[in-house]
Short mmCIF file of C-alpha atoms and ligand atoms in Angstrom, two decimals:
data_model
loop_
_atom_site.label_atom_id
_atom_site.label_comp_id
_atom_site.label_asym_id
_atom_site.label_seq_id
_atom_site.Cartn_x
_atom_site.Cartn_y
_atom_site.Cartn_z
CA UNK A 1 -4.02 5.86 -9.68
CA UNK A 2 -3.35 6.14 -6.06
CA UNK A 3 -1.25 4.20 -4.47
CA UNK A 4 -1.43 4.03 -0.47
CA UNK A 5 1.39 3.07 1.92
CA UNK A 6 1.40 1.69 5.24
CA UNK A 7 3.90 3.34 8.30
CA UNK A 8 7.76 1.80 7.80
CA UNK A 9 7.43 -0.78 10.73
CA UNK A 10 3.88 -1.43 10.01
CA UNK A 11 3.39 -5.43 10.86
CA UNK A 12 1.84 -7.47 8.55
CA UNK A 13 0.66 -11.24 9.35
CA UNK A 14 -1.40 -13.83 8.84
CA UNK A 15 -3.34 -15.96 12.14
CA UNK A 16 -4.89 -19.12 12.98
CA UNK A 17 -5.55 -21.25 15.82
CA UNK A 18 -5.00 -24.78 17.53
CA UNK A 19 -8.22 -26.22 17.57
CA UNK A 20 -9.11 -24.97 14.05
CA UNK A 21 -5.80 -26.11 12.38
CA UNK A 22 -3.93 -28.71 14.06
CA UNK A 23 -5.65 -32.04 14.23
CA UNK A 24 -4.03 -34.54 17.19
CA UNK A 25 -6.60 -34.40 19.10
CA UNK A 26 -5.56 -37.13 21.19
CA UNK A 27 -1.82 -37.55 20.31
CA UNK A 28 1.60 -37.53 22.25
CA UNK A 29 -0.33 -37.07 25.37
CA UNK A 30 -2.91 -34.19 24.24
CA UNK A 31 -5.86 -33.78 27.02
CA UNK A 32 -9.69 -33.64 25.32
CA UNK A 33 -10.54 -29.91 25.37
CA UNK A 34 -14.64 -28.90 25.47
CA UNK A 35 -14.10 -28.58 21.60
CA UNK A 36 -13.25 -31.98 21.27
CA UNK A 37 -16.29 -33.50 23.49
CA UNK A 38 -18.63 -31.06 21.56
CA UNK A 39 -17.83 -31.72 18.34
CA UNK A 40 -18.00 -35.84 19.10
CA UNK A 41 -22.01 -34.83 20.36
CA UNK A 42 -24.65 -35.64 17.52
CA UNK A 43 -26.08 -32.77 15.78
CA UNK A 44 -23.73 -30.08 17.26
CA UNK A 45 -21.62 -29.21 14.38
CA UNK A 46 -22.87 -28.94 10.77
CA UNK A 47 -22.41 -32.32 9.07
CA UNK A 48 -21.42 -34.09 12.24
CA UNK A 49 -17.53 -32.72 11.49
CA UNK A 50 -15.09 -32.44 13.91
CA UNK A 51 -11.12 -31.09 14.57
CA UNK A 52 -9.73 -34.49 15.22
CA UNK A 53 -7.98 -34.40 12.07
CA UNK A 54 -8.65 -30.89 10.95
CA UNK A 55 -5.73 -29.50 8.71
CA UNK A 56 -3.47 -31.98 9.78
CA UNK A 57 -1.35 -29.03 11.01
CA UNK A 58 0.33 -30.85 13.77
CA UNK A 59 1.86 -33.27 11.54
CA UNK A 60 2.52 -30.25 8.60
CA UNK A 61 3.67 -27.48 10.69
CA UNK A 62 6.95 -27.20 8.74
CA UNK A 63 5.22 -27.16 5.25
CA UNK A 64 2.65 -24.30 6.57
CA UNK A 65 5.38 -22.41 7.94
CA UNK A 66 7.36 -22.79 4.54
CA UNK A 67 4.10 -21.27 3.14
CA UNK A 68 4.25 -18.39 5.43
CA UNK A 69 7.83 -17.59 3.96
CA UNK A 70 6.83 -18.10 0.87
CA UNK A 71 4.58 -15.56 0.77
CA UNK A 72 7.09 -13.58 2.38
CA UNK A 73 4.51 -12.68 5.77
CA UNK A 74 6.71 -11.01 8.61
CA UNK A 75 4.12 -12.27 11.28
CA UNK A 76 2.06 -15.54 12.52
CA UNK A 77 -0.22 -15.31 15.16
CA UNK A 78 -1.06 -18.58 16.28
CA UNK A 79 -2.62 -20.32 19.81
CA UNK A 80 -1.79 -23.18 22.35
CA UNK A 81 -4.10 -26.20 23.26
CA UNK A 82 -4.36 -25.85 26.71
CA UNK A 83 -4.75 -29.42 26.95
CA UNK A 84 -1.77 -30.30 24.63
CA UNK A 85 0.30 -28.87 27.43
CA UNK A 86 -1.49 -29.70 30.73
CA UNK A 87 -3.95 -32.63 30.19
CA UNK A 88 -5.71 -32.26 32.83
CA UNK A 89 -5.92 -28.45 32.15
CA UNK A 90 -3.99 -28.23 35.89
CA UNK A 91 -0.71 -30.19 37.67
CA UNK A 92 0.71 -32.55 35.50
CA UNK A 93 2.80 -30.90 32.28
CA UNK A 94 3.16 -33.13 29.04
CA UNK A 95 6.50 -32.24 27.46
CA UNK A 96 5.78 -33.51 24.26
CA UNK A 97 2.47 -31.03 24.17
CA UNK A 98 5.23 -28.14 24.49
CA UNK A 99 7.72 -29.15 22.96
CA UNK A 100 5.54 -28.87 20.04
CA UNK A 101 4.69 -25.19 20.38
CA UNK A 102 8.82 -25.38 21.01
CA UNK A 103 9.71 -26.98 17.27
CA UNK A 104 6.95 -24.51 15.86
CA UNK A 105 8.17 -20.92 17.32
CA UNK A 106 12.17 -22.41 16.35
CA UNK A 107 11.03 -23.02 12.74
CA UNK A 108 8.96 -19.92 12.76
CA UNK A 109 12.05 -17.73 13.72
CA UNK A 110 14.32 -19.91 11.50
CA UNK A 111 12.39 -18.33 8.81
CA UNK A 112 12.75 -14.56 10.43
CA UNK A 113 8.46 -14.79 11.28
CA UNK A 114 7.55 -13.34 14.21
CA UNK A 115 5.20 -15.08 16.46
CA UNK A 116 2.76 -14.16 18.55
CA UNK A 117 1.27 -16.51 20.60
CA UNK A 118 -2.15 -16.52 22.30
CA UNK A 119 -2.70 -19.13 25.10
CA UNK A 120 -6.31 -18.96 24.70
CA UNK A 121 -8.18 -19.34 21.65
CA UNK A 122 -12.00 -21.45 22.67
CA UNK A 123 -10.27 -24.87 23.95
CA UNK A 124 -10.34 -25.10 27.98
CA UNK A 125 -9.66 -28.59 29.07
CA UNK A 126 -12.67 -31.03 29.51
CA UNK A 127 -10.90 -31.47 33.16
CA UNK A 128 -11.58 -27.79 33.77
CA UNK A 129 -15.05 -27.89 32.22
CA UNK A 130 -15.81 -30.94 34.38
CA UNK A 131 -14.73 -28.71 37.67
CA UNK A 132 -17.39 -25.73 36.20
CA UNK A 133 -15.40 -24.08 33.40
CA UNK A 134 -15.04 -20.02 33.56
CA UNK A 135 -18.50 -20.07 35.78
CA UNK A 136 -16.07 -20.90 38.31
CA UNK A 137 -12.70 -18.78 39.80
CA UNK A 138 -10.88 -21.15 40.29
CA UNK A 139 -10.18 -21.62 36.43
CA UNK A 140 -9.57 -18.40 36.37
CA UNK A 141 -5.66 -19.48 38.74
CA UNK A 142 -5.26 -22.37 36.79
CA UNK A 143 -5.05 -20.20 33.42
CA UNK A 144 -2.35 -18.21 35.04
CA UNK A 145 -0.40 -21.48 35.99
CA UNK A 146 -0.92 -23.02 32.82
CA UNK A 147 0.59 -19.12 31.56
CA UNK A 148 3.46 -19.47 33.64
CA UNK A 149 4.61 -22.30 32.36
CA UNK A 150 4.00 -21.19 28.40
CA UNK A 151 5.79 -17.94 29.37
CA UNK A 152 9.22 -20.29 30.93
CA UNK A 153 9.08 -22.36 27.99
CA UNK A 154 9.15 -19.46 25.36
CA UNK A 155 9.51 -15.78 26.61
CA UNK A 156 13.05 -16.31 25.14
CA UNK A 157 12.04 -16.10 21.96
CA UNK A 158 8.20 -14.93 21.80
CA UNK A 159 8.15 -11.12 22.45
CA UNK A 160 4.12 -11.04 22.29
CA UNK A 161 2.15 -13.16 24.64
CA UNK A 162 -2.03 -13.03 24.09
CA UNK A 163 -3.58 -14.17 26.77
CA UNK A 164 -6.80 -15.00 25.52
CA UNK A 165 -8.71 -14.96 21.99
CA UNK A 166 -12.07 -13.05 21.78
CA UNK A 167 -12.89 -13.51 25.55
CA UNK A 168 -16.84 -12.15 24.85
CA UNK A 169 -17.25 -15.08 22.65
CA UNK A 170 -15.94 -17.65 25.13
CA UNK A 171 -18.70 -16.47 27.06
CA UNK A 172 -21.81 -15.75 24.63
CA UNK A 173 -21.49 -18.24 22.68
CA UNK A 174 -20.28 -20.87 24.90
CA UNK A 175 -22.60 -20.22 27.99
CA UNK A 176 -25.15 -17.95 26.81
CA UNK A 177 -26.43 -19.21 23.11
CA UNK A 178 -24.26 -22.02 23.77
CA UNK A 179 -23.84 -22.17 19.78
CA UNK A 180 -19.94 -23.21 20.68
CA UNK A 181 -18.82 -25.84 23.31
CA UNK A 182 -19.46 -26.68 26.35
CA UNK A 183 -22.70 -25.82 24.74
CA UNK A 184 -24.06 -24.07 27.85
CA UNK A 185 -27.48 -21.44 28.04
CA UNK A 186 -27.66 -19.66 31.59
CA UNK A 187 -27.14 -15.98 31.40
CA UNK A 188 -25.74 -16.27 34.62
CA UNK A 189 -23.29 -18.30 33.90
CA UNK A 190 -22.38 -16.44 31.07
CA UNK A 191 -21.83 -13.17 33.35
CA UNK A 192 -20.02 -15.34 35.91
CA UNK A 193 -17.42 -16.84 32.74
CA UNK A 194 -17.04 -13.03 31.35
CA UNK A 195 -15.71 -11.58 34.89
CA UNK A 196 -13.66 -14.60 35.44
CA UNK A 197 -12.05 -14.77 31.59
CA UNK A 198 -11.15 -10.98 32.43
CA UNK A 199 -9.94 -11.76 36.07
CA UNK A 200 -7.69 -14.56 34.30
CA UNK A 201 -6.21 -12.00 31.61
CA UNK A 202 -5.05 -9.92 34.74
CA UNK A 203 -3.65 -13.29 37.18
CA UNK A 204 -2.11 -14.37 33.55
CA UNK A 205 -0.40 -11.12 32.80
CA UNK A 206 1.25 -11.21 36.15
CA UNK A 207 2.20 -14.50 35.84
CA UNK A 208 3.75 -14.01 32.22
CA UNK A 209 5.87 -10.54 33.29
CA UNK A 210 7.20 -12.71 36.34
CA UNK A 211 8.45 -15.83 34.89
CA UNK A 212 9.60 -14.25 31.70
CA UNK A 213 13.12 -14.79 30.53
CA UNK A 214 13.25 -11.98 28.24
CA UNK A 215 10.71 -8.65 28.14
CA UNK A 216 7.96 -9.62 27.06
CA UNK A 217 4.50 -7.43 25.54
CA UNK A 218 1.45 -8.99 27.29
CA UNK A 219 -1.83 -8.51 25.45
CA UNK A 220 -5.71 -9.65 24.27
CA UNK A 221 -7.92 -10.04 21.34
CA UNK A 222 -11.20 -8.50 21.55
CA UNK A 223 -14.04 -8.83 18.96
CA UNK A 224 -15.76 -5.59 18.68
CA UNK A 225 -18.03 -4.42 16.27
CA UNK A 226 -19.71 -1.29 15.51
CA UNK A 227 -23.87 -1.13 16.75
CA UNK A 228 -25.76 0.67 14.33
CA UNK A 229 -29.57 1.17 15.24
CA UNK A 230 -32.49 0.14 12.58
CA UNK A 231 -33.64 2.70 12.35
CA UNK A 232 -33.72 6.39 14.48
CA UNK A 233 -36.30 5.49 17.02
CA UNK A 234 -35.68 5.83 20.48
CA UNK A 235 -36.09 2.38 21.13
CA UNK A 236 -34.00 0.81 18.28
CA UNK A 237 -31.34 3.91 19.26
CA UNK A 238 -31.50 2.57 22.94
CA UNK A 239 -31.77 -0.72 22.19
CA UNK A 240 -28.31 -0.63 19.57
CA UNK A 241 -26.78 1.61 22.99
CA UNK A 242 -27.70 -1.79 25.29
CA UNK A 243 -25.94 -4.24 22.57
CA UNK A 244 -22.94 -2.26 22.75
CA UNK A 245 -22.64 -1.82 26.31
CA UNK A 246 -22.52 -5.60 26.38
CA UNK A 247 -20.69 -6.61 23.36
CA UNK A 248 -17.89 -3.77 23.04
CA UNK A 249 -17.65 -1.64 26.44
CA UNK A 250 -17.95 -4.48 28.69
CA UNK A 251 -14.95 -6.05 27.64
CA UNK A 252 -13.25 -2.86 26.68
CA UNK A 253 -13.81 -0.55 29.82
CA UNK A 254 -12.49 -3.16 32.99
CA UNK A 255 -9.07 -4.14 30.45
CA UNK A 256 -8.19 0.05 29.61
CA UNK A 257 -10.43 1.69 32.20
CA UNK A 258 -10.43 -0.34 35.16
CA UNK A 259 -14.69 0.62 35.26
CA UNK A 260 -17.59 -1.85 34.08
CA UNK A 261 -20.73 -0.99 32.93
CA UNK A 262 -22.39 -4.68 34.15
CA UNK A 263 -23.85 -2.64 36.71
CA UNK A 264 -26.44 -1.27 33.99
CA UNK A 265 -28.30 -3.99 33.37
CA UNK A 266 -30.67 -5.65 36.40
CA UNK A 267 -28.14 -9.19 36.24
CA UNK A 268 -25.46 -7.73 36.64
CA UNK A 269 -26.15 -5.49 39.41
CA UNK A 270 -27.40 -8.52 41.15
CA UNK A 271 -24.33 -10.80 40.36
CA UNK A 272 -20.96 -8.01 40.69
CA UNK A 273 -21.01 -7.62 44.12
CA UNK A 274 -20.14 -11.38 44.89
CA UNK A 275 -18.69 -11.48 41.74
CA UNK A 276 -16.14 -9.04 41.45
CA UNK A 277 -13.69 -8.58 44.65
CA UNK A 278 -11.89 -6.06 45.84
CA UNK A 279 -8.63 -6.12 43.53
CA UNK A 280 -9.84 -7.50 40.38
CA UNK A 281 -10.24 -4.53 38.73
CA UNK A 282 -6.72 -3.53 39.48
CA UNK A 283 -5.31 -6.92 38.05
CA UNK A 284 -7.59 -6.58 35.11
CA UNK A 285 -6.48 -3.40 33.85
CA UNK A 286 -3.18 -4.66 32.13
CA UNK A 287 -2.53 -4.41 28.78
CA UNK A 288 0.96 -3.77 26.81
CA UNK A 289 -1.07 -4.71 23.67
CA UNK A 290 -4.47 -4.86 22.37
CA UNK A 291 -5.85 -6.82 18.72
CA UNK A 292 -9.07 -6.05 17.32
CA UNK A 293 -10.73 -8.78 15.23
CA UNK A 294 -13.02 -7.14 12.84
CA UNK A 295 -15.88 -8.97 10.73
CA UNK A 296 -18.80 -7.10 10.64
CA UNK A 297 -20.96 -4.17 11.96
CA UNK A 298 -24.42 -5.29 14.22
CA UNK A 299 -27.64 -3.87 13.38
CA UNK A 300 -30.12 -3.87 16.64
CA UNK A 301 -33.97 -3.20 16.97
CA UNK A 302 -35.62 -3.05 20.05
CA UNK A 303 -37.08 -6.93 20.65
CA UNK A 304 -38.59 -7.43 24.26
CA UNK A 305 -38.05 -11.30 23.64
CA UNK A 306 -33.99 -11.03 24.45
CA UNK A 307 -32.96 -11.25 27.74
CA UNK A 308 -30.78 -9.11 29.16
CA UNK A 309 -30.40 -6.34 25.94
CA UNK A 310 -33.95 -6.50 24.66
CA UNK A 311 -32.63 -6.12 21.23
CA UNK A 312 -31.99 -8.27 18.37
CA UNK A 313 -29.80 -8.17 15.27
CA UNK A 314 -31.37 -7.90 12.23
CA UNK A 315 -30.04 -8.55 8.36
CA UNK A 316 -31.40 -5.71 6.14
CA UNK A 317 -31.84 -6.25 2.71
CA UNK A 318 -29.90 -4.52 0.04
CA UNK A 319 -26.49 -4.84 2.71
CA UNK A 320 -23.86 -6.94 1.16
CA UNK A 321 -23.62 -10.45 3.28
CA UNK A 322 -20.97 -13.48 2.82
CA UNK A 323 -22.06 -16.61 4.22
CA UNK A 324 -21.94 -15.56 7.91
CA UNK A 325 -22.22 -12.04 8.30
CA UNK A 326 -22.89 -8.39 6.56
CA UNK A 327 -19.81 -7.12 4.54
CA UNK A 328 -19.18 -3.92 5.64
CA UNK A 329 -15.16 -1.74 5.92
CA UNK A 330 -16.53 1.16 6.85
CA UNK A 331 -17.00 -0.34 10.25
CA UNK A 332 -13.37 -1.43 10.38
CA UNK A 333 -12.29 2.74 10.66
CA UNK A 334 -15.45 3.25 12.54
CA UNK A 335 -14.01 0.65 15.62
CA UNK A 336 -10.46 1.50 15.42
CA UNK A 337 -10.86 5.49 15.20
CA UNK A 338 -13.77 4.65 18.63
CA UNK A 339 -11.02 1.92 20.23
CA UNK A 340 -8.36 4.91 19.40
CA UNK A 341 -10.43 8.35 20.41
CA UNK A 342 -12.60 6.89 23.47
CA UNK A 343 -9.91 4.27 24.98
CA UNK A 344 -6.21 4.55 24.11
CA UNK A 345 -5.68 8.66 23.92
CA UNK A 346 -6.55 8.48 27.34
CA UNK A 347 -4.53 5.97 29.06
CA UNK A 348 -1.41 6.85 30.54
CA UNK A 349 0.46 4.34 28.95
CA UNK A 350 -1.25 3.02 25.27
CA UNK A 351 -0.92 -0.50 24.23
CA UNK A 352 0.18 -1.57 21.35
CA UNK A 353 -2.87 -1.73 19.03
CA UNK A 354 -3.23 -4.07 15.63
CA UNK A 355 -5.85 -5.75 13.71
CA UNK A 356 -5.51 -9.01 14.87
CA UNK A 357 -7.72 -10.90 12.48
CA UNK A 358 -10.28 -9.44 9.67
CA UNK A 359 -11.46 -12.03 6.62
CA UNK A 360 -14.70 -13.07 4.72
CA UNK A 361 -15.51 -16.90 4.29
CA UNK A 362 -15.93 -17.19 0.26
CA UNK A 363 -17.17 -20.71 -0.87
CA UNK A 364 -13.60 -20.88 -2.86
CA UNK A 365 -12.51 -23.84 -4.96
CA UNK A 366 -9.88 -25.01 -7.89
CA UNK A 367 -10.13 -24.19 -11.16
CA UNK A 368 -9.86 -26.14 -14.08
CA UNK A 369 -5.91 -25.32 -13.87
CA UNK A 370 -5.24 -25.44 -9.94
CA UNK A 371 -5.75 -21.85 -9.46
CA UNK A 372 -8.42 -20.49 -6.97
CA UNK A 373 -9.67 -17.15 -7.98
CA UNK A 374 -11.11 -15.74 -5.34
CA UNK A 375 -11.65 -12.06 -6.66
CA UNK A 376 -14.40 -11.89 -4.09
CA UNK A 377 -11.57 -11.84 -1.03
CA UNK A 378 -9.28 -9.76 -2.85
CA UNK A 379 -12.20 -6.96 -2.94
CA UNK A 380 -12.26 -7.44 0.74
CA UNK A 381 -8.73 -7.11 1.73
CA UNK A 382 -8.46 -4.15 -0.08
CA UNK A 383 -11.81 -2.21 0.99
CA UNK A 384 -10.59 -3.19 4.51
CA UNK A 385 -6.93 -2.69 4.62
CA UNK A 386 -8.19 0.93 3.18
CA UNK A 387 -10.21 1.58 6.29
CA UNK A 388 -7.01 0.55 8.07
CA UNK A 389 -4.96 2.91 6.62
CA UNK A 390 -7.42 6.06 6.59
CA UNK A 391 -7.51 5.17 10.59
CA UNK A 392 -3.89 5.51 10.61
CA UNK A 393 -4.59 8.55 8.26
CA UNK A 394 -6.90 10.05 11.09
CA UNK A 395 -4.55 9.61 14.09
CA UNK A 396 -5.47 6.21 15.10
CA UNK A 397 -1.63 4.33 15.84
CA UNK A 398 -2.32 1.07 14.62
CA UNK A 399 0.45 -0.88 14.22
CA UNK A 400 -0.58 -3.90 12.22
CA UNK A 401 -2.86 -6.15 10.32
CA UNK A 402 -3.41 -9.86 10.58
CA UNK A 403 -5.90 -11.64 7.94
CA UNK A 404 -7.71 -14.17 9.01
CA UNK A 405 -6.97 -17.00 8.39
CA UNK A 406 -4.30 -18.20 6.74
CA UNK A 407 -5.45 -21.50 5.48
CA UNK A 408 -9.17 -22.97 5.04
CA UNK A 409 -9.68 -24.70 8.38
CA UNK A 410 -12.67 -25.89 10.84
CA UNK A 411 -14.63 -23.31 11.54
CA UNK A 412 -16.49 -24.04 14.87
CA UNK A 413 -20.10 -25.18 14.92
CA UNK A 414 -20.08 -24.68 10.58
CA UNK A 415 -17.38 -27.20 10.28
CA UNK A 416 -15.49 -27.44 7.16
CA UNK A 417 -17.77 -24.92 5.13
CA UNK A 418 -16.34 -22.15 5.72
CA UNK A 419 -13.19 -21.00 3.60
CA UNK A 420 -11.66 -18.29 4.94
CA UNK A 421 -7.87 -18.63 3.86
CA UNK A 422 -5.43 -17.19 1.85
CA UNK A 423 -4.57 -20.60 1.48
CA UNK A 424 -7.39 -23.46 0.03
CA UNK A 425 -7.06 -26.74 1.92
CA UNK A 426 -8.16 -29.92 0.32
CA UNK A 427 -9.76 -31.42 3.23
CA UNK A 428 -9.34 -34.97 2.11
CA UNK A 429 -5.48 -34.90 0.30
CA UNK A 430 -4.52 -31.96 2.65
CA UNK A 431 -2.95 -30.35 -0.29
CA UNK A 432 -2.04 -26.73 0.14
CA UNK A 433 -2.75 -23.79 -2.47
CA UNK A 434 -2.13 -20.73 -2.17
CA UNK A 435 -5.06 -18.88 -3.73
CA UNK A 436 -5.07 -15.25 -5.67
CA UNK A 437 -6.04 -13.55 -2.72
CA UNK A 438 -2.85 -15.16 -0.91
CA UNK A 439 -1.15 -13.95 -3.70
CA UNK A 440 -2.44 -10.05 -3.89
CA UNK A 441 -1.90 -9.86 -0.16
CA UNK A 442 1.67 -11.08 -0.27
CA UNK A 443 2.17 -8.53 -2.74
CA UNK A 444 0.78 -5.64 -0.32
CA UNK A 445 2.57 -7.05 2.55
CA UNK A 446 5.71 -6.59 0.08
CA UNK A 447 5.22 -3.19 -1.49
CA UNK A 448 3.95 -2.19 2.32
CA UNK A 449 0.88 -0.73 0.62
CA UNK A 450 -1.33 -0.76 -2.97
CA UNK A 451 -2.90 0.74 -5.62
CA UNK A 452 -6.55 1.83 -4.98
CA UNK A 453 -7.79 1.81 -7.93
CA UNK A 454 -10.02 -1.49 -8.96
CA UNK A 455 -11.12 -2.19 -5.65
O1 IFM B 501 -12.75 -18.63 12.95
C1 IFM B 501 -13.04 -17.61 13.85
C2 IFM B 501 -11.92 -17.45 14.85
O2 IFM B 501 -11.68 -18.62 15.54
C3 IFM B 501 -12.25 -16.37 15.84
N1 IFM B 501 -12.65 -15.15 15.17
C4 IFM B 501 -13.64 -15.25 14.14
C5 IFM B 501 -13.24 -16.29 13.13
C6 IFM B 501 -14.29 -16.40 12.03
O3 IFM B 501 -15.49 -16.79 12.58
#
């Protein structure tokens, strides 16, 4: 039986975020955030659900974080409500919004977990939204003042600051499919939001290393998947080119290379040159540390109907699926050794690079005897934390691994049917159980490594 082991120092953790977990919506001064005006439109989220409540989190932050040391996890990525901590998403500060973040990184810490916090995880203000959202620049300076002020309330004790959560789905599905809030379909719009959530990351960065009372590692989530053409045509082969050039180099080439490819496609020739000014590249290109947040490869065909790629996804039979996307670790080494080989060997300086969240939803629930036996995840984690580790075999210096998530929580515009913790929720008591998978990962996380053999 082989057993495989994971670098000493490797960092293992578990991640969530504000919207998804904490409930509140409207307490001790909280601002409504485009989530929470979505969510409270008819027919926008399955079964009419919404975060108001959520997983109670707010209220149970010290149990969840017990649970965290419980399972003995070194590491907790979580995010800030914008909107918790400026209402009005700009100007006026509500202490009691950060003082909560405050309470949570203390008890965190009390309990020796590292947190990393990410200021940006889907929720802009409604105020913000209201004023144009990421269509417009000027949200692009209020991010960086609302990151100042994060960054004087915690660089003391946070070491890792994210700016922002999957920016490219901020802007495809929020402007473009307009699948997430505010619920918006211009394309655009949605190449105005990308080149402004970017500029942001830069102003933010700045803003962060200035005000920070201690050093402090500055970094982004990116969602990037491998493209994989249908079949070997020319046109599904150039098609599968075009959806990466939006989905993964886009994002990937202004933050390491300074360069974007936008130019490529007729848009966003037309839009970058009153788009972009002189200097944004420059503030872009910052990075101390970069997460990937792997779910799934893409498969694209050629498909005239699709603006902008002219290529669609397709499902092919006989691929394993869960119940949102195709199952598939190889992809997990295929991103990391392409992030690795084509990005961070040749920057000066490379940033810091984990997995930053990787899980499956699995339609989990209690046994007879309270026990959730979700063999289903277990096979997951392991087929993907072995992709991990033959990356790191292969060169690629990944530092660490964050599932996602670590308790069943809202999961956008699919509400409440979507499990993907280590942890099941009872939605209605709120009652917390850790499930096998929980368990089998703690173990890893403890022996630094596991057996191969089962998986
Ligand atoms: O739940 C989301 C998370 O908010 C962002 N990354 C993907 C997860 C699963 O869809």
């Amino acid at each position: 039986m082989q057993k495989i082991r994971f670098p000493q120092g490797f960092t293992w953790g578990v991640a969530a975020s504000a919207y998804q977990i904490e409930g509140a919506w409207n307490e001790d001064g909280k601002g409504p955030c485009i989530w929470d005006t979505f969510c409270h439109m008819p027919g926008k989220i399955v079964n009419g659900e919404t975060g108001d409540v959520a997983i109670d989190h707010y209220h149970r932050y010290k149990e969840d974080v017990a649970l965290i040391a419980g399972m003995d996890l070194p590491a907790y990525r979580f995010s800030i409500a914008w909107s918790r901590v400026m209402p009005e998403g700009s100007g006026t500060v509500n202490q009691k919004g950060l003082d909560f973040y405050d309470r949570l990184v203390d008890e965190l810490l009390k309990r020796k977990i590292e947190p990393y916090a990410c200021l940006y995880h889907f929720d802009l203000p409604q105020a913000l939204q209201d004023r144009g959202g990421w269509p417009e620049r000027q949200t692009a300076q209020a991010f960086a003042d609302y990151a100042r002020i994060v960054s004087e309330r915690l660089s003391d004790r946070v070491r890792t600051i994210i700016t922002h959560n999957e920016p490219w789905v901020t802007a495809a599905a929020g402007y473009f499919s307009g699948e997430h809030a505010p619920g918006i379909k211009d394309p655009v719009a949605t190449f105005k939001a990308m080149h402004h959530l970017l500029l942001s990351h830069g102003l933010a960065a700045e803003a962060i290393r200035a005000s920070a009372k201690k050093p402090v590692k500055v970094g982004i989530v990116l969602n990037l998947n491998p493209i994989h053409p249908l079949t070997d045509s020319k046109r599904d082969r150039d098609a599968a080119r075009r959806m990466d050039t939006v989905l993964n180099r886009s994002i990937l080439e202004p933050l390491l290379l300074g360069t974007t490819p936008v130019q490529e496609f007729a848009i966003g020739k037309m839009l970058s040159s009153s788009l972009i000014k002189p200097g944004d590249m420059e503030k872009i290109r910052t990075l101390d540390f970069l997460g990937v947040n792997y779910y799934c490869r893409t498969v694209a065909k050629f498909d005239p109907k699709f603006p902008v790629v002219a290529a669609a996804q397709v499902h092919p039979e006989g691929n394993e699926y869960s119940g949102m996307w195709e199952i598939y670790p190889e992809g997990l080494y295929e991103i990391l050794m392409r992030v690795w080989n084509d990005y961070l060997r040749k920057v000066p300086q490379a940033p810091i690079l984990m997995v930053t969240e990787n899980g499956v939803p699995v339609p989990d629930g209690l046994d007879f005897d309270g026990r959730v036996r979700d063999e289903r995840r277990i096979r997951y984690l392991r087929n993907h934390l072995y992709q991990v580790w033959r990356a790191i075999q292969d060169g690629a210096l990944v530092q660490g691994y964050f599932h996602w998530s670590f308790m069943d929580n809202f999961e956008w515009a699919l509400g409440y049917g979507q499990r993907f913790g280590l942890v099941y929720v009872d939605f209605q008591t709120m009652k917390r159980t850790v499930k096998d998978s929980g368990r089998w990962f703690a173990e890893a996380v403890r022996d630094n490594g596991f057996a191969l053999e089962g998986g």
